[in-house]
Coordinates of C-alpha atoms in Angstrom, one line a residue:
M1 CA -75.9 68.5 -15.9
H2 CA -72.8 70.1 -14.4
L3 CA -74.8 73.3 -13.5
L4 CA -77.6 71.2 -12.1
I5 CA -75.2 69.5 -9.7
I6 CA -73.9 72.9 -8.6
V7 CA -77.4 74.1 -7.9
I8 CA -78.1 71.0 -5.8
V9 CA -74.9 71.3 -3.8
S10 CA -75.0 75.1 -3.3
T11 CA -78.6 75.1 -2.1
L12 CA -78.0 72.1 0.2
L13 CA -75.0 73.7 1.8
A14 CA -76.9 77.0 2.2
G15 CA -79.7 75.1 3.9
L16 CA -77.3 73.2 6.2
A17 CA -76.2 76.7 7.5
M18 CA -79.6 76.6 9.4
T19 CA -78.5 73.5 11.2
L20 CA -75.1 75.0 12.0
G21 CA -76.8 78.1 13.4
A22 CA -79.1 75.9 15.5
A23 CA -76.1 73.8 16.7
I24 CA -74.3 76.9 17.9
A25 CA -77.5 78.0 19.7
S26 CA -77.7 74.7 21.4
I27 CA -74.4 75.3 23.3
K28 CA -74.9 75.7 27.0
R29 CA -76.2 79.2 27.8
G30 CA -73.2 79.8 30.1
W31 CA -70.9 79.7 27.2
I32 CA -72.8 82.4 25.3
N33 CA -73.9 85.4 27.3
D34 CA -77.2 87.2 26.9
E35 CA -75.7 90.1 25.0
I36 CA -74.2 87.9 22.4
Q37 CA -77.4 85.9 22.1
H38 CA -79.5 89.0 21.6
G39 CA -76.9 90.3 19.2
V40 CA -77.1 87.2 17.0
I41 CA -80.9 87.4 17.0
A42 CA -80.7 91.1 15.9
F43 CA -78.2 90.1 13.3
G44 CA -80.7 87.5 12.0
G45 CA -83.4 90.2 11.8
G46 CA -81.0 92.3 9.8
A47 CA -80.3 89.3 7.5
L48 CA -84.0 88.9 6.9
L49 CA -84.4 92.5 6.1
S50 CA -81.5 92.4 3.8
A51 CA -83.1 89.5 2.0
V52 CA -86.2 91.5 1.5
A53 CA -84.6 94.8 0.6
L54 CA -81.6 93.6 -1.5
V55 CA -82.7 90.4 -3.1
L56 CA -86.4 89.5 -3.0
V57 CA -88.1 92.8 -3.6
P58 CA -85.6 94.2 -6.2
E59 CA -85.9 91.0 -8.2
G60 CA -89.6 90.8 -7.7
I61 CA -90.5 94.3 -8.9
T62 CA -88.4 93.9 -12.0
H63 CA -91.0 91.6 -13.6
T64 CA -94.3 92.8 -12.2
E65 CA -96.7 95.7 -12.5
P66 CA -96.8 98.0 -9.5
L67 CA -100.3 97.2 -8.3
W68 CA -99.8 93.4 -8.7
A69 CA -96.5 93.7 -6.8
C70 CA -98.3 95.4 -3.9
V71 CA -101.1 92.8 -3.9
C72 CA -98.5 90.0 -3.6
F73 CA -96.6 91.7 -0.9
I74 CA -99.6 92.6 1.2
A75 CA -101.0 89.1 0.7
G76 CA -97.8 87.6 2.1
G77 CA -98.0 89.8 5.2
F78 CA -101.6 89.0 5.7
C79 CA -101.1 85.2 5.4
F80 CA -98.3 85.3 7.9
M81 CA -100.5 87.3 10.3
C82 CA -103.1 84.5 10.0
L83 CA -100.4 81.9 10.6
D84 CA -99.1 83.8 13.6
I85 CA -102.6 83.9 15.1
Y86 CA -103.0 80.2 14.5
L87 CA -99.7 79.3 16.0
K88 CA -100.4 81.5 19.1
K89 CA -103.7 79.7 19.6
K90 CA -102.0 76.3 19.3
N91 CA -99.2 77.6 21.6
T92 CA -96.6 76.6 19.0
P93 CA -93.6 78.9 18.8
A94 CA -92.6 78.7 15.1
S95 CA -93.0 82.1 13.6
Q96 CA -89.2 82.7 13.2
L97 CA -89.0 79.2 11.6
A98 CA -91.7 80.1 9.2
A99 CA -89.9 83.3 8.3
M100 CA -86.6 81.4 7.8
I101 CA -88.2 78.9 5.4
S102 CA -90.1 81.7 3.6
D103 CA -86.7 83.4 3.0
F104 CA -84.8 80.2 2.1
I105 CA -87.3 78.7 -0.5
P106 CA -87.8 81.6 -2.8
E107 CA -84.1 82.5 -2.7
S108 CA -83.3 79.0 -3.6
I109 CA -85.7 79.1 -6.5
A110 CA -84.1 82.4 -7.6
L111 CA -80.7 80.8 -7.3
G112 CA -81.7 77.9 -9.6
A113 CA -83.1 80.3 -12.1
A114 CA -79.9 82.5 -11.9
F115 CA -77.7 79.5 -12.8
A116 CA -80.1 78.5 -15.6
T117 CA -79.9 82.0 -17.2
G118 CA -76.2 82.4 -16.7
N119 CA -76.4 85.1 -14.1
N120 CA -72.8 86.0 -13.0
N121 CA -74.1 86.8 -9.5
A122 CA -75.4 83.2 -8.9
F123 CA -72.5 82.2 -6.6
L124 CA -72.7 85.5 -4.7
L125 CA -76.4 84.8 -4.1
A126 CA -75.6 81.3 -2.8
A127 CA -73.1 82.8 -0.3
I128 CA -75.6 85.4 0.8
I129 CA -78.3 82.7 1.4
A130 CA -75.9 80.7 3.6
L131 CA -74.8 83.7 5.6
Q132 CA -78.4 84.6 6.2
N133 CA -79.4 81.1 7.2
L134 CA -76.8 80.9 10.0
P135 CA -78.2 83.6 12.3
E136 CA -81.8 82.7 11.3
G137 CA -81.2 79.1 12.4
F138 CA -79.8 80.4 15.7
S139 CA -82.9 82.5 16.3
A140 CA -85.4 79.8 15.2
Y141 CA -83.7 77.2 17.4
R142 CA -84.0 79.4 20.5
E143 CA -87.7 80.1 19.7
L144 CA -88.5 76.4 19.3
N145 CA -86.4 75.3 22.2
E146 CA -88.6 77.3 24.6
S147 CA -91.4 74.7 23.9
P148 CA -91.2 71.4 25.8
S149 CA -92.3 69.7 22.5
F150 CA -89.0 70.4 20.8
N151 CA -85.7 69.2 22.3
T152 CA -82.3 69.8 20.8
R153 CA -82.0 66.5 18.9
K154 CA -85.5 66.9 17.3
I155 CA -84.8 70.5 16.2
L156 CA -81.4 69.7 14.7
I157 CA -82.9 66.7 12.8
M158 CA -85.8 68.9 11.6
F159 CA -83.5 71.7 10.4
T160 CA -81.3 69.1 8.6
L161 CA -84.3 67.7 6.8
M162 CA -85.5 71.2 5.9
A163 CA -82.1 71.9 4.3
F164 CA -83.2 69.5 1.5
L165 CA -86.0 71.9 0.6
G166 CA -83.2 74.1 -0.9
P167 CA -82.2 71.6 -3.6
I168 CA -85.9 70.9 -4.4
A169 CA -86.6 74.6 -4.8
G170 CA -83.3 75.2 -6.6
V171 CA -83.9 72.5 -9.2
S172 CA -87.5 73.7 -9.7
G173 CA -86.1 77.2 -10.5
Y174 CA -83.5 75.7 -12.7
L175 CA -85.6 73.3 -14.7
W176 CA -89.1 74.7 -14.8
L177 CA -89.5 78.3 -13.5
S178 CA -86.5 80.0 -15.1
G179 CA -88.8 80.7 -18.1
Y180 CA -91.6 82.2 -16.0
P181 CA -90.0 85.2 -14.3
V182 CA -93.5 86.6 -13.3
I183 CA -94.2 83.5 -11.2
I184 CA -90.8 83.7 -9.5
A185 CA -91.4 87.4 -8.9
A186 CA -94.8 86.8 -7.3
I187 CA -93.3 84.2 -5.0
M188 CA -90.5 86.5 -4.0
L189 CA -92.9 89.4 -3.2
F190 CA -95.3 87.2 -1.3
A191 CA -92.4 85.9 0.8
S192 CA -91.1 89.4 1.4
G193 CA -94.4 90.6 2.9
G194 CA -94.4 87.6 5.2
I195 CA -90.8 88.0 6.2
L196 CA -91.3 91.7 7.0
Y197 CA -94.3 90.9 9.1
S198 CA -92.4 88.3 11.1
V199 CA -89.4 90.6 11.7
F200 CA -91.6 93.4 13.2
Q201 CA -93.8 90.9 15.1
D202 CA -91.0 88.9 16.6
L203 CA -87.8 90.8 16.5
A204 CA -88.7 94.5 16.9
P205 CA -89.7 94.8 20.6
K206 CA -90.9 98.3 20.4
V207 CA -93.5 97.4 17.8
K208 CA -94.8 94.1 19.2
L209 CA -97.8 94.1 21.6
E210 CA -98.7 90.8 23.3
N211 CA -101.8 89.2 21.7
H212 CA -102.0 92.0 19.1
W213 CA -101.1 91.1 15.5
A214 CA -102.2 94.3 13.6
P215 CA -99.2 96.6 14.4
P216 CA -96.6 94.7 12.3
M217 CA -99.0 95.0 9.3
G218 CA -98.2 98.7 9.6
A219 CA -94.6 97.9 8.7
V220 CA -95.8 95.8 5.7
L221 CA -98.1 98.7 4.5
G222 CA -95.3 101.3 5.0
F223 CA -92.8 99.2 3.1
V224 CA -95.3 98.6 0.2
L225 CA -96.0 102.3 0.0
G226 CA -92.3 103.0 -0.5
M227 CA -92.1 100.1 -3.0
Y228 CA -95.0 101.4 -5.0
G229 CA -93.6 104.9 -5.1
L230 CA -90.3 103.6 -6.3
M231 CA -92.0 101.5 -9.1
I232 CA -94.2 104.3 -10.4
T233 CA -91.4 106.8 -10.4
T234 CA -88.8 104.6 -12.1
S235 CA -91.0 102.8 -14.6

């Protein structure tokens, strides 16, 4: 029970970092110049990439066969491409929000499983999640705030409510999924493909082309090629 409370508190605090990032972004633009704003957005992109390269993929490929890992990864990228197309047609700017949630939920599941299995790095993982969510919340706020449908109050409330997805995911990982590492691995790899797509579609300006969604899939396929090569040479 003691560990379960720790899982709930740590994942909730990590989730509230999204709200804190959004609150910082809501400060009047004159207080934060464009260079700092773009720097924070770039930092958020780096945080997402670090989640993929240092947490989600390494944990995911440990428990899956190379081909299955690649299928999960590519499926994540493809699904996010479809979501991006849908949001574009609906004129709803929420791709960075989707990437943030896709990062937060699987990592929270992994955090719960880490506490359940006695992993010594569980508290470090909780800190990493919180540090990633801060700039990601900043970037997602700016994206949503460009739409007249989302004002500051609505976004902050929405982010605060989304923070409670962390404890739900963490408890799921702690109570039910810790004994099924293959399922957790598949979720992590699927989310990784989606996150990588989102980073190159929304945060890498030299890759993105307006109304074209295929180029970022090149990044997904390039990453999965390297991942597959690593797995077959180290297995």
